[in-house]
PDB file of C-alpha atoms in Angstrom:
ATOM      1  CA  MET A   1      10.379  22.405   4.413  1.00 42.00           C
ATOM      2  CA  VAL A   2       8.554  22.281   7.592  1.00 47.00           C
ATOM      3  CA  PRO A   3      10.037  22.058  11.073  1.00 46.00           C
ATOM      4  CA  MET A   4       8.826  19.008  12.854  1.00 51.00           C
ATOM      5  CA  HIS A   5      10.652  19.641  15.981  1.00 51.00           C
ATOM      6  CA  ASP A   6      13.823  21.633  17.781  1.00 53.00           C
ATOM      7  CA  HIS A   7      16.124  20.337  15.728  1.00 49.00           C
ATOM      8  CA  PRO A   8      17.407  21.780  11.871  1.00 52.00           C
ATOM      9  CA  GLY A   9      17.419  17.276  10.894  1.00 55.00           C
ATOM     10  CA  GLU A  10      14.288  17.003  12.375  1.00 57.00           C
ATOM     11  CA  TRP A  11      12.520  19.226   9.153  1.00 55.00           C
ATOM     12  CA  ALA A  12      10.292  17.008   6.245  1.00 52.00           C
ATOM     13  CA  SER A  13       9.319  17.675   3.335  1.00 53.00           C
ATOM     14  CA  THR A  14       5.928  19.626   2.308  1.00 72.00           C
ATOM     15  CA  ASP A  15       4.461  16.441   1.320  1.00 92.00           C
ATOM     16  CA  PRO A  16       5.547  13.739   2.690  1.00 97.00           C
ATOM     17  CA  VAL A  17       3.747  11.459   0.637  1.00 98.00           C
ATOM     18  CA  ARG A  18       5.917  10.329  -2.176  1.00 98.00           C
ATOM     19  CA  LEU A  19       4.555   7.882  -4.571  1.00 98.00           C
ATOM     20  CA  LEU A  20       0.528   6.661  -5.053  1.00 98.00           C
ATOM     21  CA  ALA A  21       0.080   4.692  -7.924  1.00 98.00           C
ATOM     22  CA  ILE A  22      -2.673   2.406  -9.380  1.00 98.00           C
ATOM     23  CA  ARG A  23      -0.700  -0.041 -12.318  1.00 98.00           C
ATOM     24  CA  ASP A  24      -1.216  -2.634 -14.423  1.00 98.00           C
ATOM     25  CA  THR A  25       2.229  -2.986 -15.387  1.00 98.00           C
ATOM     26  CA  PRO A  26       4.735  -5.526 -12.485  1.00 98.00           C
ATOM     27  CA  LEU A  27       5.591  -3.328  -9.281  1.00 98.00           C
ATOM     28  CA  SER A  28       8.917  -2.608  -7.920  1.00 98.00           C
ATOM     29  CA  VAL A  29       9.971  -2.716  -4.196  1.00 98.00           C
ATOM     30  CA  ASP A  30      12.801  -1.200  -5.269  1.00 98.00           C
ATOM     31  CA  GLU A  31      10.979   2.146  -6.690  1.00 98.00           C
ATOM     32  CA  VAL A  32       8.685   2.217  -3.130  1.00 98.00           C
ATOM     33  CA  LEU A  33      11.438   2.165  -0.863  1.00 98.00           C
ATOM     34  CA  ARG A  34      13.813   4.790  -2.660  1.00 98.00           C
ATOM     35  CA  ALA A  35      10.731   6.250  -2.507  1.00 98.00           C
ATOM     36  CA  VAL A  36      10.578   6.720   1.397  1.00 98.00           C
ATOM     37  CA  GLY A  37      14.664   7.273   1.958  1.00 97.00           C
ATOM     38  CA  ASP A  38      15.229   9.935   4.739  1.00 96.00           C
ATOM     39  CA  ASP A  39      18.040  11.094   6.204  1.00 95.00           C
ATOM     40  CA  ALA A  40      16.035  11.776   9.480  1.00 95.00           C
ATOM     41  CA  ALA A  41      13.870   8.498  10.260  1.00 97.00           C
ATOM     42  CA  GLY A  42      14.757   6.351  12.325  1.00 97.00           C
ATOM     43  CA  GLY A  43      12.492   3.457  11.047  1.00 98.00           C
ATOM     44  CA  THR A  44      11.333   2.064   7.555  1.00 98.00           C
ATOM     45  CA  ALA A  45       8.952   0.602   7.185  1.00 98.00           C
ATOM     46  CA  LEU A  46       7.511  -2.247   4.404  1.00 98.00           C
ATOM     47  CA  PHE A  47       5.146  -4.147   3.662  1.00 98.00           C
ATOM     48  CA  VAL A  48       5.091  -6.818   0.355  1.00 98.00           C
ATOM     49  CA  GLY A  49       1.146  -8.641  -0.993  1.00 97.00           C
ATOM     50  CA  THR A  50       1.380 -11.287  -3.002  1.00 96.00           C
ATOM     51  CA  VAL A  51      -0.470 -13.840  -4.906  1.00 95.00           C
ATOM     52  CA  ARG A  52      -0.976 -16.796  -3.233  1.00 94.00           C
ATOM     53  CA  ASN A  53      -1.469 -20.136  -4.355  1.00 95.00           C
ATOM     54  CA  HIS A  54      -4.654 -20.579  -1.847  1.00 95.00           C
ATOM     55  CA  ASP A  55      -7.343 -19.456  -0.720  1.00 94.00           C
ATOM     56  CA  GLY A  56      -9.932 -20.203   1.585  1.00 90.00           C
ATOM     57  CA  GLY A  57      -9.112 -24.312   1.846  1.00 93.00           C
ATOM     58  CA  GLN A  58      -9.086 -23.997  -2.215  1.00 95.00           C
ATOM     59  CA  ASP A  59      -6.289 -23.673  -4.532  1.00 96.00           C
ATOM     60  CA  VAL A  60      -6.150 -20.585  -6.950  1.00 95.00           C
ATOM     61  CA  SER A  61      -5.271 -20.959 -10.749  1.00 91.00           C
ATOM     62  CA  ALA A  62      -6.370 -16.936 -11.537  1.00 87.00           C
ATOM     63  CA  LEU A  63      -6.564 -13.104  -9.659  1.00 94.00           C
ATOM     64  CA  GLY A  64      -7.513 -10.347 -11.784  1.00 97.00           C
ATOM     65  CA  TYR A  65      -7.552  -7.028  -9.610  1.00 98.00           C
ATOM     66  CA  SER A  66     -10.121  -3.860 -11.056  1.00 97.00           C
ATOM     67  CA  CYS A  67     -10.637  -1.365 -10.302  1.00 97.00           C
ATOM     68  CA  HIS A  68     -12.845   2.098 -10.069  1.00 97.00           C
ATOM     69  CA  PRO A  69     -12.302   4.924 -11.808  1.00 97.00           C
ATOM     70  CA  SER A  70     -12.233   6.337  -7.743  1.00 97.00           C
ATOM     71  CA  ALA A  71      -9.684   4.211  -6.647  1.00 98.00           C
ATOM     72  CA  GLN A  72      -6.690   6.528  -7.094  1.00 98.00           C
ATOM     73  CA  ASP A  73      -8.530   9.711  -4.805  1.00 98.00           C
ATOM     74  CA  GLU A  74      -8.932   7.079  -2.614  1.00 98.00           C
ATOM     75  CA  LEU A  75      -5.505   6.087  -2.042  1.00 98.00           C
ATOM     76  CA  ARG A  76      -4.848   9.187  -1.644  1.00 98.00           C
ATOM     77  CA  ARG A  77      -7.596  10.277   0.890  1.00 98.00           C
ATOM     78  CA  VAL A  78      -5.896   7.387   2.540  1.00 98.00           C
ATOM     79  CA  ALA A  79      -2.669   8.417   2.657  1.00 98.00           C
ATOM     80  CA  GLU A  80      -3.267  11.500   3.326  1.00 98.00           C
ATOM     81  CA  LYS A  81      -5.093  10.810   6.887  1.00 98.00           C
ATOM     82  CA  VAL A  82      -2.421   8.333   7.680  1.00 98.00           C
ATOM     83  CA  VAL A  83      -0.153  11.139   7.337  1.00 97.00           C
ATOM     84  CA  ALA A  84      -2.257  13.583   9.279  1.00 97.00           C
ATOM     85  CA  GLU A  85      -2.365  10.994  12.302  1.00 97.00           C
ATOM     86  CA  PHE A  86       1.308  10.221  12.208  1.00 97.00           C
ATOM     87  CA  PRO A  87       4.790  11.252  12.426  1.00 96.00           C
ATOM     88  CA  VAL A  88       5.641  10.323   9.054  1.00 98.00           C
ATOM     89  CA  ARG A  89       8.334  10.918   7.188  1.00 97.00           C
ATOM     90  CA  ALA A  90       7.467   9.664   3.435  1.00 98.00           C
ATOM     91  CA  LEU A  91       4.444   6.799   2.865  1.00 98.00           C
ATOM     92  CA  ALA A  92       4.406   4.924  -0.385  1.00 98.00           C
ATOM     93  CA  ALA A  93       1.621   3.221  -1.627  1.00 98.00           C
ATOM     94  CA  VAL A  94       1.508   0.787  -5.255  1.00 98.00           C
ATOM     95  CA  HIS A  95      -1.840  -1.520  -6.011  1.00 98.00           C
ATOM     96  CA  ARG A  96      -1.677  -3.144  -9.152  1.00 98.00           C
ATOM     97  CA  VAL A  97      -4.196  -4.008 -11.321  1.00 98.00           C
ATOM     98  CA  GLY A  98      -5.591  -6.360 -14.225  1.00 98.00           C
ATOM     99  CA  ASP A  99      -4.632 -10.259 -14.847  1.00 97.00           C
ATOM    100  CA  LEU A 100      -1.300 -11.291 -11.848  1.00 96.00           C
ATOM    101  CA  ARG A 101      -0.120 -15.169 -11.306  1.00 93.00           C
ATOM    102  CA  VAL A 102       0.751 -17.295  -8.419  1.00 93.00           C
ATOM    103  CA  GLY A 103       3.673 -15.360  -6.858  1.00 94.00           C
ATOM    104  CA  ASP A 104       3.693 -11.679  -8.706  1.00 96.00           C
ATOM    105  CA  THR A 105       3.449  -8.842  -6.043  1.00 97.00           C
ATOM    106  CA  ALA A 106       0.166  -7.355  -5.881  1.00 97.00           C
ATOM    107  CA  VAL A 107       0.702  -3.963  -3.614  1.00 98.00           C
ATOM    108  CA  VAL A 108       3.773  -1.974  -1.852  1.00 98.00           C
ATOM    109  CA  VAL A 109       3.523  -0.129   0.601  1.00 98.00           C
ATOM    110  CA  ALA A 110       6.429   1.773   2.913  1.00 98.00           C
ATOM    111  CA  VAL A 111       6.413   4.694   5.247  1.00 98.00           C
ATOM    112  CA  SER A 112       9.249   5.872   7.174  1.00 98.00           C
ATOM    113  CA  CYS A 113       9.315   7.658  10.610  1.00 98.00           C
ATOM    114  CA  PRO A 114      11.007   8.703  13.042  1.00 97.00           C
ATOM    115  CA  HIS A 115      11.070   5.555  15.218  1.00 97.00           C
ATOM    116  CA  ARG A 116      10.550   1.939  14.241  1.00 97.00           C
ATOM    117  CA  ALA A 117       7.674   0.923  16.369  1.00 97.00           C
ATOM    118  CA  GLU A 118       6.183   4.531  14.439  1.00 97.00           C
ATOM    119  CA  ALA A 119       7.047   2.571  11.253  1.00 98.00           C
ATOM    120  CA  PHE A 120       5.480  -0.466  11.487  1.00 98.00           C
ATOM    121  CA  GLU A 121       2.510   0.612  13.688  1.00 98.00           C
ATOM    122  CA  VAL A 122       2.102   3.508  10.208  1.00 98.00           C
ATOM    123  CA  CYS A 123       2.590   0.823   7.112  1.00 98.00           C
ATOM    124  CA  ARG A 124       0.334  -2.097   9.173  1.00 98.00           C
ATOM    125  CA  LYS A 125      -3.212   0.895   9.878  1.00 98.00           C
ATOM    126  CA  LEU A 126      -1.932   2.073   5.686  1.00 98.00           C
ATOM    127  CA  ILE A 127      -2.057  -1.207   4.326  1.00 98.00           C
ATOM    128  CA  ASP A 128      -5.762  -1.936   6.199  1.00 98.00           C
ATOM    129  CA  ASP A 129      -6.816   0.868   5.219  1.00 98.00           C
ATOM    130  CA  LEU A 130      -5.574   0.764   1.939  1.00 98.00           C
ATOM    131  CA  LYS A 131      -7.751  -2.404   1.558  1.00 96.00           C
ATOM    132  CA  ARG A 132     -10.583  -1.826   3.191  1.00 96.00           C
ATOM    133  CA  GLU A 133     -11.596   1.653   1.337  1.00 97.00           C
ATOM    134  CA  VAL A 134      -9.813   1.981  -1.223  1.00 98.00           C
ATOM    135  CA  PRO A 135     -12.106   0.515  -4.035  1.00 97.00           C
ATOM    136  CA  ILE A 136     -10.132  -2.623  -5.376  1.00 97.00           C
ATOM    137  CA  TRP A 137     -11.969  -5.754  -6.523  1.00 97.00           C
ATOM    138  CA  LYS A 138     -10.242  -8.716  -6.499  1.00 96.00           C
ATOM    139  CA  HIS A 139     -11.380 -11.757  -8.828  1.00 96.00           C
ATOM    140  CA  GLN A 140     -10.655 -15.190  -7.848  1.00 95.00           C
ATOM    141  CA  ARG A 141     -11.028 -18.362 -10.227  1.00 94.00           C
ATOM    142  CA  PHE A 142      -9.851 -21.114  -7.868  1.00 96.00           C
ATOM    143  CA  SER A 143      -8.446 -25.044  -9.900  1.00 94.00           C
ATOM    144  CA  ASP A 144     -12.309 -26.808  -9.335  1.00 95.00           C
ATOM    145  CA  GLY A 145     -13.728 -24.270 -11.790  1.00 94.00           C
ATOM    146  CA  THR A 146     -15.767 -21.853  -8.729  1.00 95.00           C
ATOM    147  CA  GLU A 147     -14.538 -18.580  -8.611  1.00 95.00           C
ATOM    148  CA  GLU A 148     -15.744 -15.699  -6.276  1.00 94.00           C
ATOM    149  CA  TRP A 149     -14.491 -11.857  -6.141  1.00 94.00           C
ATOM    150  CA  VAL A 150     -13.014 -10.432  -2.678  1.00 88.00           C
ATOM    151  CA  GLY A 151     -14.024  -6.624  -1.751  1.00 79.00           C
ATOM    152  CA  ALA A 152     -16.685  -5.911  -3.729  1.00 62.00           C
ATOM    153  CA  CYS A 153     -19.173  -3.993  -2.646  1.00 47.00           C
TER     154      CYS A 153
END
């Protein structure tokens, strides 16, 4: 345990990064929420990204995610950067790869922090950095037969 402040209840485990994964199986919001449970946290924020039925004015008929072999390492780098910058009690992030349907869960991130405002800010930073920096690409197919890659270099 590492003391974060003066109160013993504010001690944090040595690694607040509790769960990081890129999976080709369905994601569990409950698993991510359990991973960030912390009795010293006053706020927990959760973001769930789902596959929507449209994008850019077009109907989405199918969608798939793929990733670079370095994606898991980049996910850890992003998580550790967030933890170093903010008072994070616990952090978790999982992203799905493979073929998904409309309504499927694509990504779940959660953080717990000493206070509510921090939790919201950190959760937003985590998902934004994940989407911007982790090499995971979305391949959308539209009902008119066209398709596009999103996030691909």
